[in-house]
Short mmCIF file of C-alpha atoms and ligand atoms in Angstrom, two decimals:
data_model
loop_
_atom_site.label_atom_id
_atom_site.label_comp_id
_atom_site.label_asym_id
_atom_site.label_seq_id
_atom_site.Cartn_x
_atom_site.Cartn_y
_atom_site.Cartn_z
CA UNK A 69 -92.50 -54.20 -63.91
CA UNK A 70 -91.49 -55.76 -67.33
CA UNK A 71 -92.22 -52.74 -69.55
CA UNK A 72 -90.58 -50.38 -67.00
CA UNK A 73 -87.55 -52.44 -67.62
CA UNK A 74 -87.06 -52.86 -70.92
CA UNK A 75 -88.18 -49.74 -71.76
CA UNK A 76 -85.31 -48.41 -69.43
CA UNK A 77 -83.02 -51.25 -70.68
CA UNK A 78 -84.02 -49.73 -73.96
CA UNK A 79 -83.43 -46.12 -73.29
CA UNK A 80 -80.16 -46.70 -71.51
CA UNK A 81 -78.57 -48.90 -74.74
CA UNK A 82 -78.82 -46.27 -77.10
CA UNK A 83 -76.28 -44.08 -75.43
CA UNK A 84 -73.36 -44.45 -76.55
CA UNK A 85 -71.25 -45.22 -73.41
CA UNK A 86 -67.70 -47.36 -75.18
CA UNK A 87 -64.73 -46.90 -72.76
CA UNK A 88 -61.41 -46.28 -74.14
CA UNK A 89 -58.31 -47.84 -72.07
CA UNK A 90 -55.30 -45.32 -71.37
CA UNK A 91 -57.43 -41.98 -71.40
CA UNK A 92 -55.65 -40.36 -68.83
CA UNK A 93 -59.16 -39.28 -67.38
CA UNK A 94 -62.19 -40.95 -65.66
CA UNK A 95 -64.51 -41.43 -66.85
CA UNK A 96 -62.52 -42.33 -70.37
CA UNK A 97 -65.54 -41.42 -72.33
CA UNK A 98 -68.07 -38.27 -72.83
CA UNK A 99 -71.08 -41.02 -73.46
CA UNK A 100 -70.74 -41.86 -70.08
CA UNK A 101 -71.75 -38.74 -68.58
CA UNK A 102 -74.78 -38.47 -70.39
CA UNK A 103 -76.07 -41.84 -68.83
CA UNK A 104 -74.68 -41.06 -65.74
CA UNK A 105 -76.33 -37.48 -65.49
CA UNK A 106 -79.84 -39.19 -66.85
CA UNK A 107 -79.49 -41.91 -64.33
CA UNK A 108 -78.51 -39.24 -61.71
CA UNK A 109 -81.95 -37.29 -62.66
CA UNK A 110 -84.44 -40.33 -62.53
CA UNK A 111 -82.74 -41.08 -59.15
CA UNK A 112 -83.45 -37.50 -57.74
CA UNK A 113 -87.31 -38.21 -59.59
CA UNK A 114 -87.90 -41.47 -57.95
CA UNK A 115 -86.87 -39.85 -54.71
CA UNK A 116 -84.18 -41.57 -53.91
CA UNK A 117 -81.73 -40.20 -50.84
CA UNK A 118 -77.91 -38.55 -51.09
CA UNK A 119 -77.99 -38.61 -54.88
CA UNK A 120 -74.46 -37.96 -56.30
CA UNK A 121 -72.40 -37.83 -58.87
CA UNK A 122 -68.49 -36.59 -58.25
CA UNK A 123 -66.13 -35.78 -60.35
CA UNK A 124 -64.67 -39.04 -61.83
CA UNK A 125 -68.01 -40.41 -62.65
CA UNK A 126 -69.21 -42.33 -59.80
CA UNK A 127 -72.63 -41.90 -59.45
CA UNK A 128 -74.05 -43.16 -55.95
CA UNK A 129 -77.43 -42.90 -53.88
CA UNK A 130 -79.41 -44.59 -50.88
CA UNK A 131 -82.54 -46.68 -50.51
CA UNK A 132 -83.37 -45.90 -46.82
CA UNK A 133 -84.30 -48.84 -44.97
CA UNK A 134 -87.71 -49.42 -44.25
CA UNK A 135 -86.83 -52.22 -41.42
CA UNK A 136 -86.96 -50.94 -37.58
CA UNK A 137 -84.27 -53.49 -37.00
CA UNK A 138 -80.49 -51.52 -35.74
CA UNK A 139 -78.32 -53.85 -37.26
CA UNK A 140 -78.98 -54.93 -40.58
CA UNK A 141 -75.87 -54.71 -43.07
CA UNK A 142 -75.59 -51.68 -45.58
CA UNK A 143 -75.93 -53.29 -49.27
CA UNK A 144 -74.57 -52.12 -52.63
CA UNK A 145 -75.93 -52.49 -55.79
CA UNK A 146 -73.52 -52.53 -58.25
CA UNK A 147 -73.40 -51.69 -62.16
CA UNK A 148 -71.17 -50.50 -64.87
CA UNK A 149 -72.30 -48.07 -67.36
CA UNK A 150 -69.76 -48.28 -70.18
CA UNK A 151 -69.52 -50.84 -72.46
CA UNK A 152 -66.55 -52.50 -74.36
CA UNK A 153 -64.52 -51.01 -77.08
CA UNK A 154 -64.44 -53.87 -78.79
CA UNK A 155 -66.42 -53.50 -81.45
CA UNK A 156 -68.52 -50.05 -82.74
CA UNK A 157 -70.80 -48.70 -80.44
CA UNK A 158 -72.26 -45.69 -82.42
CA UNK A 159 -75.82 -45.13 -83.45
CA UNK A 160 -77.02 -48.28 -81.09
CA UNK A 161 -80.48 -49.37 -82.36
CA UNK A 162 -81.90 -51.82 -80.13
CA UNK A 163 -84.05 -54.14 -81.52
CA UNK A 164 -87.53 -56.09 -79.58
CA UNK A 165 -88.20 -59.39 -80.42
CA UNK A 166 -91.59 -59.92 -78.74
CA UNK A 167 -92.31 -63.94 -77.81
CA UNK A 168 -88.83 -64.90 -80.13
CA UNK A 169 -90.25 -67.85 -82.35
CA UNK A 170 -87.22 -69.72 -81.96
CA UNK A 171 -85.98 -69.04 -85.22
CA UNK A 172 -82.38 -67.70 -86.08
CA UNK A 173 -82.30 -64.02 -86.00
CA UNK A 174 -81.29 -62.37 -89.01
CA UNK A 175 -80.10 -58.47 -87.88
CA UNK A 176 -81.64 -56.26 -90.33
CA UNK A 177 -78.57 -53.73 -90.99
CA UNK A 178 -75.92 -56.30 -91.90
CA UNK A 179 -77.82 -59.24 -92.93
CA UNK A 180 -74.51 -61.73 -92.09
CA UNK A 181 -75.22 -61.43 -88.71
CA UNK A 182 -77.43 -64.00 -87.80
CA UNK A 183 -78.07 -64.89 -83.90
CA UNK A 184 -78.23 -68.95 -84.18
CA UNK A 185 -79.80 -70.91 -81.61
CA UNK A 186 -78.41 -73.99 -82.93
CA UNK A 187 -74.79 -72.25 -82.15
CA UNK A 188 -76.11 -70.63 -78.64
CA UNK A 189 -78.22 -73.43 -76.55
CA UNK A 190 -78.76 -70.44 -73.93
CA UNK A 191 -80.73 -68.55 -76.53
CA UNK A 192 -82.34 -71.82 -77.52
CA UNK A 193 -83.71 -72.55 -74.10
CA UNK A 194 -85.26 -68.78 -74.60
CA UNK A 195 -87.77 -69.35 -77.31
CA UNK A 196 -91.16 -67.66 -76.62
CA UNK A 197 -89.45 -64.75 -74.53
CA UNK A 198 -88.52 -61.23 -75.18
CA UNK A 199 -85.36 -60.66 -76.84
CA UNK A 200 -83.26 -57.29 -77.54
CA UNK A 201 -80.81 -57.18 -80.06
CA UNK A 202 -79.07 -54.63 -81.91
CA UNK A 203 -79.49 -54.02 -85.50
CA UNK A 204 -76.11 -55.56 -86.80
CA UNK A 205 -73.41 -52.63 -87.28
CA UNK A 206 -72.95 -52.15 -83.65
CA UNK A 207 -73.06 -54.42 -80.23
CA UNK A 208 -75.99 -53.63 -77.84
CA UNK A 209 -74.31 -52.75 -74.50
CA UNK A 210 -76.56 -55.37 -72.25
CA UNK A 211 -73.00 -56.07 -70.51
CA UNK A 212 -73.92 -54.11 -68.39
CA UNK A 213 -77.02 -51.86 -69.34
CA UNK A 214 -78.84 -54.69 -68.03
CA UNK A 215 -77.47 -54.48 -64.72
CA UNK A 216 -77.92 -50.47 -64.86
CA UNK A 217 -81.10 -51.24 -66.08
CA UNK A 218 -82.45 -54.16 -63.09
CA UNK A 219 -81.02 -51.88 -60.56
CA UNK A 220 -82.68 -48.63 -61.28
CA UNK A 221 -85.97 -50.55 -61.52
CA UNK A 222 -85.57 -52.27 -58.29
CA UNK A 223 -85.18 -48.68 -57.17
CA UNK A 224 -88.20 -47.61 -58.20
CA UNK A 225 -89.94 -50.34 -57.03
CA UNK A 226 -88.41 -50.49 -53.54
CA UNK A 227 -89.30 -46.91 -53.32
CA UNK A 228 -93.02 -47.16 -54.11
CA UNK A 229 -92.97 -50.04 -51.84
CA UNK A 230 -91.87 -49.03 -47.96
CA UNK A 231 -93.86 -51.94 -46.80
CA UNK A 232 -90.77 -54.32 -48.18
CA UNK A 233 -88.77 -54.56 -45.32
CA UNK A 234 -84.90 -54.06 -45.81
CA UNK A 235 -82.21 -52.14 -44.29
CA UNK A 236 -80.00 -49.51 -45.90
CA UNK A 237 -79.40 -50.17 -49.75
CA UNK A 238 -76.26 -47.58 -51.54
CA UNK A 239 -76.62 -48.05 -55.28
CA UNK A 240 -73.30 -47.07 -57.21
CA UNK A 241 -73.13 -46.85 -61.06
CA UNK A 242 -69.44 -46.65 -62.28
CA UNK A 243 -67.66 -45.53 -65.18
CA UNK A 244 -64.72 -47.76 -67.36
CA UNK A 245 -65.06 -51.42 -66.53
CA UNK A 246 -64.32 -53.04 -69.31
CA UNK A 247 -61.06 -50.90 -69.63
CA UNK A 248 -59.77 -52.15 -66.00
CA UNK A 249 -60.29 -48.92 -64.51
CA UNK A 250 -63.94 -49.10 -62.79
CA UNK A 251 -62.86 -49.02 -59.12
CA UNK A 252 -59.54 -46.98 -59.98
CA UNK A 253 -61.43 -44.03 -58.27
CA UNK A 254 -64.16 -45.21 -56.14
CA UNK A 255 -63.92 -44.06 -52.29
CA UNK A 256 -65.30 -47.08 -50.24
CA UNK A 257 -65.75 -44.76 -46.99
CA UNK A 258 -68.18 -42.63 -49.77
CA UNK A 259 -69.95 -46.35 -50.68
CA UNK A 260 -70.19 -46.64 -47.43
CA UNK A 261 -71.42 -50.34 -47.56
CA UNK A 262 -71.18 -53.54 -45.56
CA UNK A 263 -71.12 -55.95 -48.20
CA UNK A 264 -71.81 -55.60 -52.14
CA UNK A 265 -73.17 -57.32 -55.54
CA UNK A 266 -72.24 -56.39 -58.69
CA UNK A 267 -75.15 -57.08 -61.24
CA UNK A 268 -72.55 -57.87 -64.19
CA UNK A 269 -73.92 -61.64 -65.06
CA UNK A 270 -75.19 -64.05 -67.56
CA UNK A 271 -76.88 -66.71 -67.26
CA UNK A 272 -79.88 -67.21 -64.30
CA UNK A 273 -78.83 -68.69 -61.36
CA UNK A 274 -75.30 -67.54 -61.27
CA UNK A 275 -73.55 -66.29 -58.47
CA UNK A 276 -70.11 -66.27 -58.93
CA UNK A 277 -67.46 -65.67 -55.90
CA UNK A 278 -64.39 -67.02 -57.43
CA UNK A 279 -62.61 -64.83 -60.04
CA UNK A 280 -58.62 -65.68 -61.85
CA UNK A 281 -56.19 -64.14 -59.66
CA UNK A 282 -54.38 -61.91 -62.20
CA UNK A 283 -50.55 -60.30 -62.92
CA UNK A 284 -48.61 -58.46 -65.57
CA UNK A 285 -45.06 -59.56 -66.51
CA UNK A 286 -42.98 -57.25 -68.29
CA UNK A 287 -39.86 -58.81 -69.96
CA UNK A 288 -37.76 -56.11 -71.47
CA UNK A 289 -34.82 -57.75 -73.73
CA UNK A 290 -31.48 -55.34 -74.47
CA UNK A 291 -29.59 -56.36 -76.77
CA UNK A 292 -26.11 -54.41 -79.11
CA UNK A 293 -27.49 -52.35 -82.09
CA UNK A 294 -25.19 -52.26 -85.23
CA UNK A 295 -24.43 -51.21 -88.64
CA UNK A 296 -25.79 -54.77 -89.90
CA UNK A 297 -23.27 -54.27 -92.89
CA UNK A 298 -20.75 -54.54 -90.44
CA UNK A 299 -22.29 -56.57 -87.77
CA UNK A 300 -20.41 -59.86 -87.86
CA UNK A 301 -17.37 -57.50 -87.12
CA UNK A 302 -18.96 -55.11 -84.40
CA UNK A 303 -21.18 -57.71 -82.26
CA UNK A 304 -24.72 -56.67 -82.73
CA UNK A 305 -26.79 -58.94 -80.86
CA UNK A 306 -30.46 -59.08 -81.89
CA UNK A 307 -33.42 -58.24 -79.46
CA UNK A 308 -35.47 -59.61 -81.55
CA UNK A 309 -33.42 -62.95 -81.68
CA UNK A 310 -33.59 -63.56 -78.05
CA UNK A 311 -37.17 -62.52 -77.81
CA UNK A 312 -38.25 -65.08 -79.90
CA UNK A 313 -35.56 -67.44 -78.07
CA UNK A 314 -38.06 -66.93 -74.67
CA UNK A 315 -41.22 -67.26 -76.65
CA UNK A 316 -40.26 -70.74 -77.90
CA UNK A 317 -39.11 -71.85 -74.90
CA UNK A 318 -42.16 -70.87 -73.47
CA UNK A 319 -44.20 -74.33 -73.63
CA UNK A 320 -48.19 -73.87 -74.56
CA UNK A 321 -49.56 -77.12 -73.78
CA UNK A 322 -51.72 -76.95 -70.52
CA UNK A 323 -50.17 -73.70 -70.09
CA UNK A 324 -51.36 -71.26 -72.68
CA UNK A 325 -54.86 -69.52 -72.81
CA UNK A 326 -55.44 -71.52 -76.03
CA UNK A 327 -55.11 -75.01 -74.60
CA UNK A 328 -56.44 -74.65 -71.25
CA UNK A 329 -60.22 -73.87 -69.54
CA UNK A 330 -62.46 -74.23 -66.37
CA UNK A 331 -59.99 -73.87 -63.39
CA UNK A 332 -56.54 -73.75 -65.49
CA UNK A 333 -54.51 -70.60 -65.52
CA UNK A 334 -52.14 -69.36 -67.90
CA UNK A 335 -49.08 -67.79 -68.80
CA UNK A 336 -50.08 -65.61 -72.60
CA UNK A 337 -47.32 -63.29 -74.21
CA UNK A 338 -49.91 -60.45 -75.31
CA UNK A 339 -47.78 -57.73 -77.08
CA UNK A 340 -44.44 -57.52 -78.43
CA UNK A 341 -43.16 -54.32 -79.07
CA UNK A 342 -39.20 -53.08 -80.35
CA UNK A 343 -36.28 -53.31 -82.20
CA UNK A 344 -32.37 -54.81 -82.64
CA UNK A 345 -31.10 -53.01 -79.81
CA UNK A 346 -34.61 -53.26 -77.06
CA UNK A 347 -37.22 -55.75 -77.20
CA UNK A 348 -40.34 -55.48 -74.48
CA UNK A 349 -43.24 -58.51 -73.89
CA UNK A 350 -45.98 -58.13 -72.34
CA UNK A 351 -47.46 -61.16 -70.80
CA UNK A 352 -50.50 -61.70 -68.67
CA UNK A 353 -50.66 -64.36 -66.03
CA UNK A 354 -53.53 -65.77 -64.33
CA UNK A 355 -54.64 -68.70 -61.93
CA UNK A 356 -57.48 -68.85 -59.57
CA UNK A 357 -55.28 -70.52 -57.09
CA UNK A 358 -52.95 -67.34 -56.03
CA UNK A 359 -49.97 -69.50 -54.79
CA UNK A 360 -50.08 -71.27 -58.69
CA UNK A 361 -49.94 -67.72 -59.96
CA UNK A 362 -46.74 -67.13 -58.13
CA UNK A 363 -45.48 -69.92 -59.33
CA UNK A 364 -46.01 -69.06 -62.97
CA UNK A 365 -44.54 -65.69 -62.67
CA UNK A 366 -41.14 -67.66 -60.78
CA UNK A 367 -41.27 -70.05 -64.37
CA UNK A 368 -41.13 -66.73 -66.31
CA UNK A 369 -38.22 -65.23 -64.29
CA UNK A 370 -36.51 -68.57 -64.89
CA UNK A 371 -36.77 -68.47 -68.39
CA UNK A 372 -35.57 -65.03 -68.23
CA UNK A 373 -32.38 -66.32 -66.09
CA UNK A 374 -31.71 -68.81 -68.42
CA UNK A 375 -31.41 -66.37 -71.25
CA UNK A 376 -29.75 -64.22 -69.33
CA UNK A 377 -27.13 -66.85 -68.61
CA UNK A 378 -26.77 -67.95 -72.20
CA UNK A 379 -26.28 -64.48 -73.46
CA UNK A 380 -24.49 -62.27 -70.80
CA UNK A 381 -23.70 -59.64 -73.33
CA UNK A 382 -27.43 -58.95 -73.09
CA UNK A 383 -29.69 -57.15 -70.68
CA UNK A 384 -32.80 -59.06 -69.39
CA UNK A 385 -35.04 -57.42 -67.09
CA UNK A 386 -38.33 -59.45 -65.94
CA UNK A 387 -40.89 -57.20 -64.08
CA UNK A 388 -44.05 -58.69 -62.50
CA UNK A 389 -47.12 -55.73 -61.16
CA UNK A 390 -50.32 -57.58 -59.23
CA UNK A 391 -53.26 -56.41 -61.22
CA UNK A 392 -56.49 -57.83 -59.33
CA UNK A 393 -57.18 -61.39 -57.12
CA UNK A 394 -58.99 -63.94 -56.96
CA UNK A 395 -62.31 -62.54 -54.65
CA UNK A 396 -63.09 -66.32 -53.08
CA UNK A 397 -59.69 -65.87 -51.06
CA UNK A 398 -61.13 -63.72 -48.80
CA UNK A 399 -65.11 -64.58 -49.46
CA UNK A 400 -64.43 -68.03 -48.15
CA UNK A 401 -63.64 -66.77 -44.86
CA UNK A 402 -67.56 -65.61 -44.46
CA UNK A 403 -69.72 -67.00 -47.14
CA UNK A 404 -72.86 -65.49 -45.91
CA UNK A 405 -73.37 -63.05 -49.03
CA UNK A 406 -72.73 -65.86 -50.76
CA UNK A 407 -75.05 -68.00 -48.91
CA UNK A 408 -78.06 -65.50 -49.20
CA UNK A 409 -77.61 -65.27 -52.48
CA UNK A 410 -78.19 -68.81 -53.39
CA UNK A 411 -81.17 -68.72 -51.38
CA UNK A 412 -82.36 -65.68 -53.14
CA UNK A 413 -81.83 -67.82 -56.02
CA UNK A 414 -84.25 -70.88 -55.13
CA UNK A 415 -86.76 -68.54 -54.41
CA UNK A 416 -86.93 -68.21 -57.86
CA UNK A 417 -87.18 -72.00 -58.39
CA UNK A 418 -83.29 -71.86 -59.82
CA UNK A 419 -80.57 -74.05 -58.74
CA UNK A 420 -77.88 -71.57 -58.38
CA UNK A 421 -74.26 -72.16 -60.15
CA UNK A 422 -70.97 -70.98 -59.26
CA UNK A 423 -68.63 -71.18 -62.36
CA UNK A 424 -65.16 -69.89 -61.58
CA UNK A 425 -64.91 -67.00 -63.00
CA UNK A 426 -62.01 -66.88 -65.70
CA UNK A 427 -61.33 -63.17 -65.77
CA UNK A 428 -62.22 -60.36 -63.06
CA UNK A 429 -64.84 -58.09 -62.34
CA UNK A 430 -64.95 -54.79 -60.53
CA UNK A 431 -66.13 -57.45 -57.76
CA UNK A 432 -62.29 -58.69 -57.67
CA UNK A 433 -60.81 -55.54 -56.80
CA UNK A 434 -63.10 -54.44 -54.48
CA UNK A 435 -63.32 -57.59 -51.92
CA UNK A 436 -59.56 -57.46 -52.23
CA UNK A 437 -60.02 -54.04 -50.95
CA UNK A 438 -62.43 -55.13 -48.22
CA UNK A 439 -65.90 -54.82 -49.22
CA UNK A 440 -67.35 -58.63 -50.40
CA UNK A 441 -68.66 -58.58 -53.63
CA UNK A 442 -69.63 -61.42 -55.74
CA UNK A 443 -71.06 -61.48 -59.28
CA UNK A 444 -74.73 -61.41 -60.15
CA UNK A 445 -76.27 -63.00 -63.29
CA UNK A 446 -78.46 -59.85 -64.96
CA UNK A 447 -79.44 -61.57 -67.96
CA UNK A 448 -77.18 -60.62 -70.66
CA UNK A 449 -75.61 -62.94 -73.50
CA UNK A 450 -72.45 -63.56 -76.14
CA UNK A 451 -71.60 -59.75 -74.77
CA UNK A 452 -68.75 -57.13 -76.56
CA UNK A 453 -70.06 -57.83 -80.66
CA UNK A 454 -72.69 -57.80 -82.66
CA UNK A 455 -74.43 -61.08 -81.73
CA UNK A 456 -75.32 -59.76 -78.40
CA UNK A 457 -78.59 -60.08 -76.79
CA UNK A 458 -80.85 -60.31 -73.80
CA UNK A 459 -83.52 -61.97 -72.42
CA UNK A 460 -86.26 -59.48 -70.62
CA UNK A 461 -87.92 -62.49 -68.48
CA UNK A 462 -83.87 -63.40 -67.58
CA UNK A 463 -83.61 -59.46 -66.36
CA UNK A 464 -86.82 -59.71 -64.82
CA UNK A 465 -85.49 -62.82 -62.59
CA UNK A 466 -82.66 -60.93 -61.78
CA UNK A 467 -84.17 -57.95 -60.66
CA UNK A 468 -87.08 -60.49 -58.68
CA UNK A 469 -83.85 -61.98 -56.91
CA UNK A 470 -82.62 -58.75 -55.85
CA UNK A 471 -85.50 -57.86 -54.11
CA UNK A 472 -85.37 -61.75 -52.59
CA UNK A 473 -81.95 -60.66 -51.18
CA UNK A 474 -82.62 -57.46 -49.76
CA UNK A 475 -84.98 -59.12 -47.62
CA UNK A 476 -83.13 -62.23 -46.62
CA UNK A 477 -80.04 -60.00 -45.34
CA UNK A 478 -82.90 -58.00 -43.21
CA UNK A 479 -84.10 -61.45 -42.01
CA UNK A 480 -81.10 -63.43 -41.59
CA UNK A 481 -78.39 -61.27 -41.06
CA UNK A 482 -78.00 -59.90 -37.54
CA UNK A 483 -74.04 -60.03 -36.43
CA UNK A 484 -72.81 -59.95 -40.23
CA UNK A 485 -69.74 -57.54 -40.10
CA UNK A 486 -68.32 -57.54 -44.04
CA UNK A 487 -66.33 -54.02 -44.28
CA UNK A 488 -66.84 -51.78 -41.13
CA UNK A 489 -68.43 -48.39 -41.66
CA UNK A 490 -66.97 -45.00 -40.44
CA UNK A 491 -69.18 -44.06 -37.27
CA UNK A 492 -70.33 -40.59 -38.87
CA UNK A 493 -71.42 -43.15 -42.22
CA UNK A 494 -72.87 -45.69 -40.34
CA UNK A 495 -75.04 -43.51 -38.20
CA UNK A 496 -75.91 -41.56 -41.60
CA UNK A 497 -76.87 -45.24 -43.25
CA UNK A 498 -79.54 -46.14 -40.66
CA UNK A 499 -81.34 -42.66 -40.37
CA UNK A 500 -84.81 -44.25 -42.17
CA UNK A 501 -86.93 -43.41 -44.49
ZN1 ZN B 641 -69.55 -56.10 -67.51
#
């Protein structure tokens, strides 16, 4: 299976697939299509069932189950085909580095970049494996080709296999993660699952369930635009003034994204935009405990009142919009996919981690929404710049764990209810191969 996969890992990277945030259109990018119409044509060539690709770039199909048993769950496979606009994604050349001695690797087109494993102890630990790269002028897209990659493997694989016993699989390849838009568009009754991974990892052995529980505070300041010849005499009062008022009384220790880490959540001022007479910050909160979160937006607003109070000539509006939660809230309730996952884990001879999460995946939103769905590891590293890399043998567990967990839930699962289908879907799901 290993050349199959990187040579599909390899294929997939050098499309150009960046996503662009505010696009107005889904999928943001024209790169994506072309992986998502090559994926959806290896699909239909491996034979896979209800191939399809709509019109916003959600490209989904079926594994039929090859167990006789009624009531195993439907599973979903998830991965994300664009990568992150962070840094230039054009003319990806991705680079083998067959049995890595070890030593640092020096990328050929921009000789600066040099992958350290005396800076990276999980590329250390990798020494005498196969490593991708890309060439130095661009990143290499592993986060989440690699996913795309394992998945469509273990699709081929399951489907030269029937005598692997597990029930229904839906695999679902979406467009505009890493612009917060993945599952903007995605019709659960369509996914038609019971429960869902997304492939969308690092290191082996990671499952992760919790995520930050995430909002968006909008502070917009008003304040009196004048002639500033003339000002003392005609009252201007400075936006900009008061702005930087809330920002300094805004403490950062323990309590800004700089100073804090592992399970501490933060209140971070991300953009300031305006003038005199309007002012508007952006700020992003986050906590993984929800009720914290709350309570940092209430410390904003308070700020805000204060100001308010100390300046009533002035118009202070603070505006707080949920933007994704924390998935363990509700995954705690039924840990099972959890639970199976681990143990697909130690079959590999892993001890499975759990880091909490301290951002969201497309995982976060979609739980939230009703369908479980932790995180993965698929072997990917130091992801969105140059310095990127994976490990094939890391992909290769991945995709060898996948296959562990498709049978466990066949074995192990009977009475597991995770998001209810439609009747029509759930009697299409079970029709086998
Ligand atoms: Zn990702």
């Amino acid at each position: 299976m290993t050349d199959t996969l990187l040579a599909r890992f390899v294929r997939y990277a050098r499309i150009n697939t960046v996503s662009r945030p505010d696009a107005g259109q889904s999928p943001s990018t024209p790169g994506q299509w072309d992986l998502l119409r090559l994926l959806e044509s290896e699909l239909r060539a491996l034979g896979a069932a209800d191939v399809s690709l709509d019109e916003n770039g959600y490209l989904l199909a079926t594994i039929p189950a090859t167990s006789a048993k009624p009531s195993v769950p439907v599973v979903a496979l998830l991965a994300h085909v664009d990568t992150a606009p962070d840094f230039n994604s054009e003319n990806i050349k991705p680079l083998v580095h067959k049995k890595w001695n070890g030593r640092p690797i020096v990328l050929p087109d921009d000789k600066r970049q040099v992958i350290d494993p005396a800076r990276f102890p999980e590329l250390a630990r990798a020494k005498g494996q196969d490593i991708v790269t890309a060439s130095g002028l661009t990143l290499l897209g592993g986060d989440d080709k690699a996913g795309v990659a394992i998945i469509m493997t273990l699709a081929a694989h399951l489907l030269a296999h029937p005598e692997i016993k597990h029930g229904p699989v839906r695999l679902c390849f979406n467009p505009d993660e890493e612009v917060a838009a993945g599952m903007d568009r995605l019709d659960l009754d369509q996914l038609a699952a019971n429960v869902a991974y997304t492939l969308d990892g690092d290191n082996p052995g990671e499952v992760v369930w919790e995520t930050f529980s995430a909002d968006q505070a909008v502070v917009t300041i008003e304040g009196v635009s004048t002639h500033p010849g003339d000002a003392k005499k005609s009252g201007m009062l400075n936006a900009l003034h008061l702005a930087a008022k809330l920002l300094v009384a805004l403490p950062r220790e323990n309590i800004s994204p700089e100073t804090t880490d592992l399970r501490e959540g933060y209140i971070h001022p991300a953009r300031i935009e305006g003038g005199v007479d309007r002012t508007t910050i952006k700020f992003i909160l986050r906590d993984h405990n929800t009720a914290e979160l709350k309570l940092k937006g209430e410390r904003l607003r308070g700020l805000c009142a204060g100001l308010q109070a100390a300046e009533p000539r002035a118009k202070i509006t603070c505006v707080i919009h949920e933007q994704y939660r924390n998935m363990g809230d509700w995954l705690r309730q039924d840990m099972t996919p959890v639970h199976l996952a681990y143990e697909a884990v130690r079959a590999l001879g892993l001890e499975p981690t759990s880091p909490a999460t301290r951002g969201g995946t497309d995982g976060s939103r979609l739980t939230q929404m009703g369908l479980p769905t932790p995180n993965l590891f698929a072997g990917y590293h130091n992801p969105h710049g140059p310095q990127e890399w994976v490990v094939v043998q890391e992909m290769e567990q991945s995709l060898q764990m996948c296959l562990n967990l498709l049978q466990l839930w066949e074995q192990k699962s009977n009475g597991y209810k995770g998001r209810p289908l439609k009747k029509k879907r759930a009697a299409k799901a079970r029709r086998r191969a």
